[in-house]
Amino acid sequence: MLQVRGEIDSAIACSERGLRLQPDLLVAHTNLSKLLVSLGRMEEAERLYRHAIALKPDSAEAHFELGNLYCQLNRLEDAIDCFRAAIRSHIGEDSKSSGALEPECPHLSGYCYNLCQEALKRGVAANRLVFAQQLPVAEYLARYRLADLFLDTFVYSAGSAAVAALQAGVPVLTLPGIANASRMGASICAAALLPEMICSSQEEYERRAIYLGNNLDELAAIRGKLAENQSSAPLFYPRQFVRHLEEAFRQMWGDSQWAK
């Protein structure tokens, strides 16, 4: 409640009192760590998360939140290790070797569980799927940097998510359809000056995705091009887009019958 009201210092004091009363209370460690992160006190937060993991090594939340902290510090290898540990905490011991899915895992309910089941049917280990929790915007955007490639969906393509990925330096592979909702990803890639990431068929999309996954040098080259494009591509200059849109409106108004 204190955090919601913006009384961060008071919330930290309450959490610290709780830890003094119950030093082994896991939730107190994680809650206090989140508060410290919000104040930029990363070293203290990291120490508390690690203590929480020592108290309960199978705490998926502690591993996951520590991974998010490392994302903010750009310690991506450490973050990946933490996210993998969080996955292992949610999936049974058998899955570590066989990829089997524990049916009673509470975290993998609903669509998460269905996706894991479909992955298993296709020979993909369930523990290769990472389901991330909702985060504040800054942390959410920072997490994109963990990805190598953004695979856009077909019928309803990505909009703001594709823009966020490209801004984070992650290439987007897309396949435009007929309807406007299925063409957003292609428009965004074009505005990022990455036409080679726009496919013309599902077969090409699949081939391209597999090729980039197996040819990391070419994927790195595309990422390098994207980094260079961030200083020149229209996607990254919204003010220029606004000026062009305003000019188009003026031209349409000038050509219209109402303006005459």
Short mmCIF file of C-alpha atoms in Angstrom, two decimals:
data_model
loop_
_atom_site.label_atom_id
_atom_site.label_comp_id
_atom_site.label_asym_id
_atom_site.label_seq_id
_atom_site.Cartn_x
_atom_site.Cartn_y
_atom_site.Cartn_z
CA MET A 1 0.00 0.00 0.00
CA LEU A 2 2.79 2.42 0.89
CA GLN A 3 4.50 1.78 -2.45
CA VAL A 4 1.26 2.38 -4.35
CA ARG A 5 0.93 5.73 -2.55
CA GLY A 6 4.48 6.62 -3.58
CA GLU A 7 5.87 6.40 -0.03
CA ILE A 8 8.88 4.34 -1.06
CA ASP A 9 11.06 5.20 1.94
CA SER A 10 8.29 4.20 4.35
CA ALA A 11 7.71 0.99 2.40
CA ILE A 12 11.42 0.16 2.62
CA ALA A 13 11.40 0.82 6.37
CA CYS A 14 8.42 -1.53 6.82
CA SER A 15 10.10 -4.25 4.77
CA GLU A 16 13.31 -3.91 6.76
CA ARG A 17 11.35 -4.20 10.03
CA GLY A 18 9.69 -7.33 8.65
CA LEU A 19 13.09 -8.84 7.87
CA ARG A 20 14.35 -8.10 11.35
CA LEU A 21 11.35 -9.95 12.77
CA GLN A 22 11.55 -12.82 10.26
CA PRO A 23 14.99 -12.92 8.59
CA ASP A 24 14.04 -15.96 6.52
CA LEU A 25 10.81 -14.52 5.11
CA LEU A 26 11.24 -14.89 1.36
CA VAL A 27 8.54 -12.43 0.30
CA ALA A 28 10.11 -9.72 2.45
CA HIS A 29 13.42 -10.14 0.62
CA THR A 30 11.85 -9.96 -2.84
CA ASN A 31 9.58 -7.04 -1.98
CA LEU A 32 12.43 -5.04 -0.48
CA SER A 33 14.61 -5.84 -3.49
CA LYS A 34 11.97 -4.46 -5.88
CA LEU A 35 11.78 -1.26 -3.84
CA LEU A 36 15.54 -0.85 -3.92
CA VAL A 37 15.56 -1.37 -7.70
CA SER A 38 12.99 1.40 -8.07
CA LEU A 39 15.47 3.72 -6.32
CA GLY A 40 18.41 2.56 -8.40
CA ARG A 41 20.10 0.82 -5.48
CA MET A 42 21.05 -2.16 -7.63
CA GLU A 43 23.90 -3.64 -5.58
CA GLU A 44 21.73 -3.85 -2.47
CA ALA A 45 18.87 -5.34 -4.46
CA GLU A 46 21.15 -7.94 -6.05
CA ARG A 47 22.47 -8.96 -2.65
CA LEU A 48 18.93 -9.42 -1.30
CA TYR A 49 17.78 -11.41 -4.35
CA ARG A 50 20.76 -13.70 -3.96
CA HIS A 51 19.97 -14.16 -0.28
CA ALA A 52 16.36 -15.00 -1.22
CA ILE A 53 17.63 -17.62 -3.67
CA ALA A 54 19.90 -19.06 -0.98
CA LEU A 55 16.85 -19.35 1.29
CA LYS A 56 14.78 -21.01 -1.43
CA PRO A 57 16.82 -22.14 -4.45
CA ASP A 58 13.66 -23.17 -6.35
CA SER A 59 12.02 -19.73 -6.06
CA ALA A 60 11.13 -18.88 -9.65
CA GLU A 61 10.15 -15.34 -8.65
CA ALA A 62 13.54 -14.60 -7.08
CA HIS A 63 15.43 -15.95 -10.10
CA PHE A 64 13.14 -14.08 -12.48
CA GLU A 65 13.40 -10.73 -10.68
CA LEU A 66 17.17 -11.04 -10.40
CA GLY A 67 17.24 -11.66 -14.15
CA ASN A 68 15.24 -8.47 -14.72
CA LEU A 69 17.71 -6.56 -12.56
CA TYR A 70 20.60 -7.88 -14.67
CA CYS A 71 18.76 -6.77 -17.82
CA GLN A 72 18.73 -3.22 -16.48
CA LEU A 73 22.46 -3.48 -15.76
CA ASN A 74 23.04 -4.88 -19.27
CA ARG A 75 24.49 -8.06 -17.75
CA LEU A 76 22.68 -10.18 -20.32
CA GLU A 77 24.54 -13.46 -19.80
CA ASP A 78 23.75 -13.34 -16.08
CA ALA A 79 20.13 -12.48 -16.90
CA ILE A 80 19.81 -15.48 -19.22
CA ASP A 81 21.16 -17.77 -16.49
CA CYS A 82 18.58 -16.41 -14.07
CA PHE A 83 15.69 -16.81 -16.52
CA ARG A 84 16.75 -20.39 -17.21
CA ALA A 85 16.81 -21.07 -13.48
CA ALA A 86 13.31 -19.61 -13.19
CA ILE A 87 12.08 -21.96 -15.94
CA ARG A 88 13.64 -24.97 -14.22
CA SER A 89 11.87 -23.98 -11.03
CA HIS A 90 8.51 -24.18 -12.82
CA ILE A 91 9.09 -27.39 -14.73
CA GLY A 92 9.61 -30.80 -13.10
CA GLU A 93 12.95 -32.53 -12.70
CA ASP A 94 12.21 -34.83 -15.63
CA SER A 95 11.97 -31.84 -17.95
CA LYS A 96 15.62 -30.99 -17.36
CA SER A 97 16.62 -34.00 -19.39
CA SER A 98 13.56 -34.95 -21.42
CA GLY A 99 11.67 -31.70 -21.87
CA ALA A 100 8.52 -33.23 -20.37
CA LEU A 101 5.91 -30.89 -18.96
CA GLU A 102 4.56 -31.13 -15.44
CA PRO A 103 0.77 -30.94 -15.91
CA GLU A 104 0.11 -29.49 -12.48
CA CYS A 105 2.58 -26.61 -12.74
CA PRO A 106 0.49 -23.59 -11.66
CA HIS A 107 2.56 -21.07 -13.62
CA LEU A 108 1.91 -22.86 -16.92
CA SER A 109 -1.85 -22.51 -16.91
CA GLY A 110 -4.09 -21.55 -19.77
CA TYR A 111 -2.39 -20.53 -23.00
CA CYS A 112 1.10 -21.07 -21.52
CA TYR A 113 0.30 -24.70 -20.82
CA ASN A 114 -1.29 -25.15 -24.27
CA LEU A 115 1.77 -23.70 -25.99
CA CYS A 116 4.05 -26.05 -24.08
CA GLN A 117 1.89 -29.02 -25.03
CA GLU A 118 1.98 -28.02 -28.71
CA ALA A 119 5.75 -27.59 -28.53
CA LEU A 120 6.13 -31.09 -27.10
CA LYS A 121 3.99 -32.54 -29.89
CA ARG A 122 6.46 -31.04 -32.36
CA GLY A 123 9.54 -32.34 -30.61
CA VAL A 124 10.47 -29.08 -28.87
CA ALA A 125 11.33 -29.32 -25.16
CA ALA A 126 8.87 -27.36 -23.04
CA ASN A 127 11.67 -25.78 -21.05
CA ARG A 128 12.79 -23.93 -24.18
CA LEU A 129 9.70 -21.71 -23.93
CA VAL A 130 10.12 -18.74 -21.62
CA PHE A 131 6.99 -17.03 -20.27
CA ALA A 132 7.80 -13.60 -18.89
CA GLN A 133 5.84 -11.67 -16.30
CA GLN A 134 4.42 -8.20 -16.77
CA LEU A 135 6.91 -5.46 -15.94
CA PRO A 136 7.07 -1.66 -15.75
CA VAL A 137 7.68 -0.13 -19.17
CA ALA A 138 11.40 0.57 -18.73
CA GLU A 139 12.14 -3.00 -17.62
CA TYR A 140 9.85 -4.41 -20.31
CA LEU A 141 11.75 -2.54 -23.02
CA ALA A 142 15.13 -3.52 -21.56
CA ARG A 143 14.13 -7.19 -21.70
CA TYR A 144 13.85 -7.07 -25.49
CA ARG A 145 17.64 -7.01 -25.73
CA LEU A 146 17.72 -10.65 -24.65
CA ALA A 147 16.12 -11.72 -27.93
CA ASP A 148 17.99 -12.49 -31.15
CA LEU A 149 15.05 -12.27 -33.54
CA PHE A 150 11.41 -11.11 -33.29
CA LEU A 151 9.06 -13.47 -35.19
CA ASP A 152 5.95 -11.53 -36.12
CA THR A 153 2.51 -13.18 -36.26
CA PHE A 154 0.53 -13.44 -39.48
CA VAL A 155 -3.17 -12.63 -39.17
CA TYR A 156 -2.66 -9.82 -36.67
CA SER A 157 0.86 -8.47 -36.85
CA ALA A 158 2.78 -6.58 -34.21
CA GLY A 159 2.47 -2.82 -33.87
CA SER A 160 4.01 -1.12 -30.84
CA ALA A 161 5.72 -4.39 -29.87
CA ALA A 162 7.56 -4.46 -33.21
CA VAL A 163 8.59 -0.82 -32.79
CA ALA A 164 9.87 -1.57 -29.27
CA ALA A 165 11.86 -4.55 -30.56
CA LEU A 166 13.47 -2.52 -33.34
CA GLN A 167 14.28 0.31 -30.96
CA ALA A 168 16.00 -2.26 -28.73
CA GLY A 169 18.04 -3.46 -31.71
CA VAL A 170 16.14 -6.70 -32.35
CA PRO A 171 15.33 -7.42 -36.03
CA VAL A 172 11.69 -8.22 -36.84
CA LEU A 173 10.77 -10.90 -39.39
CA THR A 174 7.27 -10.37 -40.75
CA LEU A 175 4.79 -11.63 -43.33
CA PRO A 176 2.15 -9.11 -44.47
CA GLY A 177 -1.40 -10.17 -45.25
CA ILE A 178 -4.35 -8.52 -46.95
CA ALA A 179 -6.00 -6.67 -44.06
CA ASN A 180 -4.51 -3.58 -42.42
CA ALA A 181 -4.06 -5.43 -39.12
CA SER A 182 -1.83 -7.96 -40.84
CA ARG A 183 0.36 -5.36 -42.56
CA MET A 184 1.57 -3.28 -39.62
CA GLY A 185 4.76 -5.28 -39.16
CA ALA A 186 5.71 -4.86 -42.82
CA SER A 187 5.10 -1.10 -42.68
CA ILE A 188 7.23 -0.84 -39.55
CA CYS A 189 10.08 -2.88 -41.08
CA ALA A 190 9.94 -0.72 -44.19
CA ALA A 191 10.12 2.42 -42.05
CA ALA A 192 13.16 0.90 -40.30
CA LEU A 193 14.78 0.41 -43.74
CA LEU A 194 14.81 -3.37 -43.38
CA PRO A 195 12.94 -4.59 -46.49
CA GLU A 196 14.84 -7.90 -46.41
CA MET A 197 12.87 -8.81 -43.26
CA ILE A 198 9.52 -8.66 -45.10
CA CYS A 199 8.53 -12.07 -46.53
CA SER A 200 6.07 -12.81 -49.33
CA SER A 201 4.88 -16.28 -48.30
CA GLN A 202 4.72 -18.59 -45.30
CA GLU A 203 7.33 -20.82 -46.94
CA GLU A 204 9.74 -17.91 -47.32
CA TYR A 205 9.03 -16.80 -43.74
CA GLU A 206 9.84 -20.25 -42.38
CA ARG A 207 12.98 -20.61 -44.50
CA ARG A 208 14.19 -17.16 -43.52
CA ALA A 209 13.58 -17.73 -39.80
CA ILE A 210 15.46 -21.05 -39.84
CA TYR A 211 18.28 -19.58 -41.91
CA LEU A 212 18.80 -16.64 -39.57
CA GLY A 213 18.65 -18.96 -36.56
CA ASN A 214 21.44 -21.07 -38.04
CA ASN A 215 23.52 -18.22 -39.50
CA LEU A 216 24.29 -15.93 -36.62
CA ASP A 217 26.87 -13.94 -38.59
CA GLU A 218 24.21 -12.77 -41.03
CA LEU A 219 21.80 -12.07 -38.18
CA ALA A 220 24.53 -10.01 -36.52
CA ALA A 221 25.00 -8.10 -39.77
CA ILE A 222 21.28 -7.28 -39.85
CA ARG A 223 21.45 -6.15 -36.25
CA GLY A 224 24.38 -3.92 -37.19
CA LYS A 225 22.43 -2.46 -40.07
CA LEU A 226 19.49 -1.83 -37.75
CA ALA A 227 21.79 -0.02 -35.32
CA GLU A 228 23.03 2.22 -38.14
CA ASN A 229 19.48 2.82 -39.37
CA GLN A 230 18.47 4.20 -35.99
CA SER A 231 20.26 7.41 -36.95
CA SER A 232 18.51 7.77 -40.31
CA ALA A 233 15.40 5.58 -40.75
CA PRO A 234 11.96 7.29 -40.68
CA LEU A 235 10.73 4.92 -37.95
CA PHE A 236 13.07 6.51 -35.43
CA TYR A 237 12.12 10.10 -36.33
CA PRO A 238 8.49 10.56 -35.26
CA ARG A 239 8.66 14.35 -35.64
CA GLN A 240 9.56 13.95 -39.30
CA PHE A 241 6.65 11.53 -39.70
CA VAL A 242 4.31 14.07 -38.12
CA ARG A 243 5.51 16.79 -40.50
CA HIS A 244 4.98 14.53 -43.51
CA LEU A 245 1.53 13.53 -42.27
CA GLU A 246 0.55 17.14 -41.74
CA GLU A 247 1.75 18.00 -45.24
CA ALA A 248 -0.28 15.13 -46.68
CA PHE A 249 -3.37 16.43 -44.86
CA ARG A 250 -2.77 19.92 -46.25
CA GLN A 251 -2.38 18.54 -49.74
CA MET A 252 -5.54 16.46 -49.46
CA TRP A 253 -7.43 19.47 -48.13
CA GLY A 254 -6.10 21.63 -50.93
CA ASP A 255 -7.21 19.07 -53.52
CA SER A 256 -10.63 18.56 -51.97
CA GLN A 257 -13.86 20.14 -53.18
CA TRP A 258 -14.50 21.72 -49.77
CA ALA A 259 -11.34 23.81 -50.00
CA LYS A 260 -12.46 25.32 -53.34
#
